[in-house]
Coordinates of C-alpha atoms and ligand atoms in Angstrom, one line a residue:
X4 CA 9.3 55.9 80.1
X5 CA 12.7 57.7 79.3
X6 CA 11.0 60.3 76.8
X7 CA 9.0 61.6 80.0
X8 CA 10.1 64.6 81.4
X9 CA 9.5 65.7 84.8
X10 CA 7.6 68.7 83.4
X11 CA 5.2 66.7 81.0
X12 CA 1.5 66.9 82.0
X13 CA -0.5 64.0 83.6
X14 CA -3.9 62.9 82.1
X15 CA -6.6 62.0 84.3
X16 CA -9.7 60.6 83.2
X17 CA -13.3 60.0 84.2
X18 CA -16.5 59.6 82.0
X19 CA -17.5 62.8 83.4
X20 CA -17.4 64.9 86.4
X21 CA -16.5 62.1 88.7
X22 CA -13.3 62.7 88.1
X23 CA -12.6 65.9 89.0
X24 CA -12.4 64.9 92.9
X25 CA -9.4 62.9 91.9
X26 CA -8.0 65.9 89.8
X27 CA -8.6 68.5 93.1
X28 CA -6.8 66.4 95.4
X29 CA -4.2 66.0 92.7
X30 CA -3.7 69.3 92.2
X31 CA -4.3 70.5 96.3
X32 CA -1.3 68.2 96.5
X33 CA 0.9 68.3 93.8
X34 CA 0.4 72.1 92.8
X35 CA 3.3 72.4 90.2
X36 CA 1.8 69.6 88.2
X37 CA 0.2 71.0 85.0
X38 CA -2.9 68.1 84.4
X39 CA -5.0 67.5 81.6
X40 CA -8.3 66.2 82.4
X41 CA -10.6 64.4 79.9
X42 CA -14.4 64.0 80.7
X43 CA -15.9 61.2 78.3
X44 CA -19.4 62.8 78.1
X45 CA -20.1 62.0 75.1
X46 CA -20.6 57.8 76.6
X47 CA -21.4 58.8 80.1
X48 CA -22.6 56.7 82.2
X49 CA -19.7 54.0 81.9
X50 CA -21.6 52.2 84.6
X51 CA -24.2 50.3 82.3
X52 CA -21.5 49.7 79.4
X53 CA -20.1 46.8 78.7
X54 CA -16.9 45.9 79.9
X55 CA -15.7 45.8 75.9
X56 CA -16.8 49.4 75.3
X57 CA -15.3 50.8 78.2
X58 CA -12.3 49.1 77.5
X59 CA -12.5 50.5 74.3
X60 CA -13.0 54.3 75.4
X61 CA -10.5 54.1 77.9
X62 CA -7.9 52.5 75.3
X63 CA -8.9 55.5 73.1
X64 CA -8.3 58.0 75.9
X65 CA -5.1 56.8 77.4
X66 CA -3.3 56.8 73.5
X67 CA -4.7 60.7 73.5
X68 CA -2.8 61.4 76.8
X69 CA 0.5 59.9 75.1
X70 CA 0.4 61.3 71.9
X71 CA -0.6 64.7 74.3
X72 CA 3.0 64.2 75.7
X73 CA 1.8 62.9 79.4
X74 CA 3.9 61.4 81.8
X75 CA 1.4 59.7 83.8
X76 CA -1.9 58.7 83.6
X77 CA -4.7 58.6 86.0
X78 CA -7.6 56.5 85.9
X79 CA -9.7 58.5 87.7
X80 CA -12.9 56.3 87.0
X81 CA -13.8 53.0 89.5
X82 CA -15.7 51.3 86.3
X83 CA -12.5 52.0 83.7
X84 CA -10.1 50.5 86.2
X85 CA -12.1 47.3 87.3
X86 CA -12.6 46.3 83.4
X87 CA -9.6 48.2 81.7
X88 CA -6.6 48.5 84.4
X89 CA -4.8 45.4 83.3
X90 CA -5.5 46.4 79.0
X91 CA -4.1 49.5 79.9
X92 CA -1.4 48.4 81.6
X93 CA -0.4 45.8 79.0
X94 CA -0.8 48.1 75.8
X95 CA 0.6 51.4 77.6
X96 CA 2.5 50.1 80.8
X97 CA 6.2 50.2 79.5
X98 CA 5.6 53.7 77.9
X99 CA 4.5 55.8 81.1
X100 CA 3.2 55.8 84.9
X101 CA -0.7 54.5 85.2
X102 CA -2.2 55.0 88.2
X103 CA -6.1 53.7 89.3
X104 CA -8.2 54.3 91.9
X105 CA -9.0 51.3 93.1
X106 CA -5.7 49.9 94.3
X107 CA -4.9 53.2 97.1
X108 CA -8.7 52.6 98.1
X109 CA -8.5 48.4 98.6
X110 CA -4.8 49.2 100.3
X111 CA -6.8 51.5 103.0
X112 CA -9.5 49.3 103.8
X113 CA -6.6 46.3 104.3
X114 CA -4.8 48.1 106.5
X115 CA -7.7 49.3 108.6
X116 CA -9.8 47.6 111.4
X117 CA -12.8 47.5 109.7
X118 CA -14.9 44.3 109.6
X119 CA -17.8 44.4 107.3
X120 CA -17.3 46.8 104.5
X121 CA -20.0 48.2 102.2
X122 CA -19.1 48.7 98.6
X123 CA -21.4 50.8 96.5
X124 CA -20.5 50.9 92.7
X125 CA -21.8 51.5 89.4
X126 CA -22.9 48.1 87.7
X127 CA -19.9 47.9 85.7
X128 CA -17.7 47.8 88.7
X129 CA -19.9 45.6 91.0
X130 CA -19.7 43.6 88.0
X131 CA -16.5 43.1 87.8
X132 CA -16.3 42.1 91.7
X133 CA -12.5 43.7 92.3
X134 CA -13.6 45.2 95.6
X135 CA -14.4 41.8 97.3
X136 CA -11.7 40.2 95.3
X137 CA -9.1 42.6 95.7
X138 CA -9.8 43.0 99.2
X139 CA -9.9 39.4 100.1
X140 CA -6.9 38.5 98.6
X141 CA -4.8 40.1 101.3
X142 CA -7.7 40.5 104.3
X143 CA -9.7 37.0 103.7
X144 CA -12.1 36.8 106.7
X145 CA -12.9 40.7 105.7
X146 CA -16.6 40.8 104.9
X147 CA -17.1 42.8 101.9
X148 CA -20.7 43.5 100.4
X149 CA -20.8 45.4 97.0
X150 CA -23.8 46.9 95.8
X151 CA -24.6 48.5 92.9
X152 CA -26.2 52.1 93.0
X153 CA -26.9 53.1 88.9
X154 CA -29.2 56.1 89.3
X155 CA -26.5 58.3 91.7
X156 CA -24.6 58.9 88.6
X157 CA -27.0 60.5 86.5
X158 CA -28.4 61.9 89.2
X159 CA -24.7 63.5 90.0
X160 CA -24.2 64.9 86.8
X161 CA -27.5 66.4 86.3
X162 CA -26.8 68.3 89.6
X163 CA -29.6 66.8 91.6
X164 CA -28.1 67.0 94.4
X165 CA -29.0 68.3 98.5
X166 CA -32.8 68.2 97.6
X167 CA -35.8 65.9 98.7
X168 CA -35.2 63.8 95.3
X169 CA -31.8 63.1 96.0
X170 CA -32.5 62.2 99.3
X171 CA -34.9 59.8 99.1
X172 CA -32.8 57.8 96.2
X173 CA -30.1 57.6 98.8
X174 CA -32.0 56.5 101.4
X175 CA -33.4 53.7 99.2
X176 CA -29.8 53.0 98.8
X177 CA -28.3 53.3 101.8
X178 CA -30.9 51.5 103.8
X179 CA -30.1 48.2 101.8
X180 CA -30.3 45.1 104.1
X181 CA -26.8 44.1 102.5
X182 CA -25.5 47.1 104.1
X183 CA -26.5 46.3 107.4
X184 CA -23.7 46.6 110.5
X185 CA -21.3 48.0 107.9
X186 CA -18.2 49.9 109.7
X187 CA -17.0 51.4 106.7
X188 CA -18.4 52.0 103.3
X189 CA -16.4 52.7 100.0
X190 CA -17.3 55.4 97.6
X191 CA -16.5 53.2 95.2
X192 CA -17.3 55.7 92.2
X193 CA -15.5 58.6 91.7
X194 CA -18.7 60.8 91.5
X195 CA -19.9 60.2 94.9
X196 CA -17.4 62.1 96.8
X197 CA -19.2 65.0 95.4
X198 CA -22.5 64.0 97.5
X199 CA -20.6 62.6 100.8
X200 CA -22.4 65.1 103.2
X201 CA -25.3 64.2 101.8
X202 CA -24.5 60.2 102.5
X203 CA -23.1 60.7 106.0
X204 CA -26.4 62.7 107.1
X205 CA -28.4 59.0 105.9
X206 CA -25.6 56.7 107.5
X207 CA -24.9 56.1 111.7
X208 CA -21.9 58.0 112.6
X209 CA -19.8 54.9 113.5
X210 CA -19.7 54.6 110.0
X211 CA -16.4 55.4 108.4
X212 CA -16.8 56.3 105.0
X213 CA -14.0 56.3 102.5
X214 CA -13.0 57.6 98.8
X215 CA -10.4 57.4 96.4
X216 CA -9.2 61.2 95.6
X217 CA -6.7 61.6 98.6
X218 CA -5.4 57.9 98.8
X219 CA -4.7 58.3 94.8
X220 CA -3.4 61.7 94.8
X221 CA -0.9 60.1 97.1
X222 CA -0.1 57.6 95.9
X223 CA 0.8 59.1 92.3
X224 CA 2.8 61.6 94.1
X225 CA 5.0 58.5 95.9
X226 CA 5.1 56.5 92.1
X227 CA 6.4 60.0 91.0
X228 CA 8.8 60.6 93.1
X229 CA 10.2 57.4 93.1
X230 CA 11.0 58.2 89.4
X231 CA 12.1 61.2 89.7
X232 CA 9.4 62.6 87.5
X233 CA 8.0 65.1 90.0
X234 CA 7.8 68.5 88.5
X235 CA 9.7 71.7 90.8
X236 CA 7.9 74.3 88.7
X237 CA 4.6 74.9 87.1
X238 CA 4.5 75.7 83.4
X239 CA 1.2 76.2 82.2
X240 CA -2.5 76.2 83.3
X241 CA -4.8 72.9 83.3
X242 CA -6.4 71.8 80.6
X243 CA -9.9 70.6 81.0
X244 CA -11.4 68.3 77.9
X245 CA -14.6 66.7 77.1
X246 CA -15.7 64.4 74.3
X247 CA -19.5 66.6 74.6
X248 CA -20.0 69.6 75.7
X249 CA -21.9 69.7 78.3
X250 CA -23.0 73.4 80.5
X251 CA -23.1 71.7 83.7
X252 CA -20.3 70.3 83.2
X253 CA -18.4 73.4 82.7
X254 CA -20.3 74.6 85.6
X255 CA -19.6 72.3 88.0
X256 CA -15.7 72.6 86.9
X257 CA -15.4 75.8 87.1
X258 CA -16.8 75.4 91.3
X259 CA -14.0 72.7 91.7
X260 CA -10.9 75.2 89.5
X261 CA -12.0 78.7 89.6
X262 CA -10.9 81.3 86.6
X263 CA -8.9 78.2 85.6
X264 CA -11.7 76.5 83.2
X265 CA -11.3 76.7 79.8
X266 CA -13.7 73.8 79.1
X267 CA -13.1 72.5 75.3
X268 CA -15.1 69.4 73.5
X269 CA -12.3 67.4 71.6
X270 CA -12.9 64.7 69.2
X271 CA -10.3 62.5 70.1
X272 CA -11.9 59.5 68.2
X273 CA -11.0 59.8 65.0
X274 CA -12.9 57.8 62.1
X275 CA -16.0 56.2 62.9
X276 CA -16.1 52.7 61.3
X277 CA -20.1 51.8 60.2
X278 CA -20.6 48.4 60.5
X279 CA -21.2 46.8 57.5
X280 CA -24.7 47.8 55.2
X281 CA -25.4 50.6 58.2
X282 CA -25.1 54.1 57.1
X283 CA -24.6 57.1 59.3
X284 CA -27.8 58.6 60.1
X285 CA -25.8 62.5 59.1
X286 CA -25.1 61.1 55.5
Ligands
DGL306 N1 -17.0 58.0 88.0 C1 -17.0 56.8 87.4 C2 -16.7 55.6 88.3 O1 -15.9 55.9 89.2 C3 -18.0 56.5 86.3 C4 -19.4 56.5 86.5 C5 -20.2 56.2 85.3 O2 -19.9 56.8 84.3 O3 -21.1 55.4 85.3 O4 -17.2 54.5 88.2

C-alpha cells in the first residue's frame, strides 16, 4: 500500500454498464477523485460464466488497475465479488484498497428492520448464495429469498428499457411466488439500478428497494480516509475503458458523464494461449 499516493486513480470495474451506477455515485461523492473505469464487454454477461472464468477476468482486470498506478479498486460487479472477492483479496490485498459491492449492501439490510428480503441476482451470484449467507451470519432469523433474473442484463445493455418488452419480463420477475410479502428487495446486480423506476412501478409501495452505488461509494470514501489516501485536488479527467467496443455503450456513458467520455477498447489481455491441437480461427 505505501507506493499509493493519495492522488493515484481508483479502478472500478463491471462487465459492462452496470457499473457505472457505482462509478456516479463515486464520483457525485468523491469529486476530486480521478477514476478509471473498465467495462469487460468483450465477456459480458458475467452472470452465466463460470465462477473460474470470472475469476479469471477479474484477476486480469484488477493486475491492469495496478500496473495503471491505482490506489483502490472497486468491484463494481455483484457476480465478480460473490466468486472473486476473496482471490482478489488474497493475490492483490497487501498491495492496495479493494472494495465490493456486496459487503455495504448485506451491512444495510442487517442493520435495518426488514423481515423477508428478496434478492434478485444474476445466476452467477445466486449461485454463489452470499446474499442469504452473508446476511444470516449476522441477522439469522432474517428471511432471505434470492432469485435469479438472467435476461434483465442483456436486456439492460441492449437498452430495452421503459417499453412494453421490458415490462412484461419484469413483471414475470417480479411477480415470483418466492417474492411474496417481501419488505425489501436487493438490486443485487449493479445494472439494475439503471431500471429501478421501472421496478418500483411493478412492486407495492411498502416495498423498500435497495442498491449498492451509494452504500459503496461510502463506504470507499470511509476505507479512504481512514488511510489517508483521499485526494484534495483533481488532476485529470476519467478514463472510461472497454475490452469491446460497444456504441451503446459509449451512449449510455456519455448520459451518466457528459463531455467527459472518451470511450477507448483496450486489450488488456495480453497473449491468448490455444489449447493444445486448436488453432485460432484468424490464422
Ligand atoms: N453488473 C454485474 C453484476 O452486478 C454483472 C452482470 C452480468 O454481466 O451478468 O452482477
Amino acid at each position: 500500500m505505501a507506493n499509493r499516493l493519495s492522488n493515484s486513480p481508483i479502478g472500478i470495474f463491471d462487465s459492462g454498464i452496470g457499473g457505472l451506477t457505482v462509478a456516479q455515485a463515486i464520483v457525485e461523492l468523491l469529486p476530486n477523485e480521478d477514476i478509471i473505469y473498465f467495462g469487460d464487454t468483450a465477456h459480458l454477461p458475467y452472470g452465466d460464466k463460470s465462477p473460474d472464468s470470472i475469476r479469471y477476468y477479474a484477476l486480469k482486470i484488477c493486475k491492469y488497475f495496478i500496473d495503471a498506478g491505482c490506489k483502490a479498486i472497486v468491484i463494481a460487479c455483484n457476480s465478480a465479488a460473490s466468486v472473486a472477492a476473496y482471490d482478489i483479496l488474497d493475490f492483490y490485498g497487501n498491495d492496495l484498497l479493494i472494495i465490493n459491492v456486496v459487503d455495504p449492501l448485506v451491512q444495510e439490510v442487517v442493520n435495518s428492520d426488514v423481515r423477508k428480503v428478496g434478492v434478485i441476482a444474476t445466476t452467477a451470484t445466486t449461485d454463489s448464495n452470499v446474499y442469504p449467507e452473508q446476511i444470516n451470519k449476522y441477522r439469522p432469523r432474517l428471511d432471505v429469498v434470492s432469485m435469479a433474473t438472467p435476461l434483465l442484463v442483456p436486456m439492460i445493455e441492449e437498452n430495452i428499457v421503459h417499453n412494453e418488452v421490458s415490462r412484461v419480463i419484469l413483471k414475470n420477475y417480479l411477480e415470483d411466488t418466492r417474492l411474496k410479502n417481501i419488505d425489501a428487495l436487493l438490486l443485487a446486480c449493479t445494472h439494475y439500478p439503471l431500471i429501478k423506476n421501472e421496478i418500483a412501478e411493478l412492486l407495492p409501495e411498502q416495498v423498500h428497494i435497495l442498491d449498492s452505488s451509494e452504500t459503496t461509494a461510502e463506504h470507499l470514501r470511509n476505507e479512504l480516509q481512514h488511510r489517508t489516501l483521499l485526494n484534495d485536488k483533481k488532476r485529470k479527467t476519467n478514463v472510461f475503458n472497454v475490452s469491446q467496443y460497444h456504441p451503446t455503450f459509449e451512449k449510455i456513458t456519455a448520459l451518466f458523464f457528459g463531455n467527459e467520455v472518451h470511450l477507448q477498447e483496450v486489450d488488456i489481455w495480453g497473449e491468448h494461449q490455444w489449447p493444445q491441437g486448436e488453432k485460432s480461427n484468424t490464422q
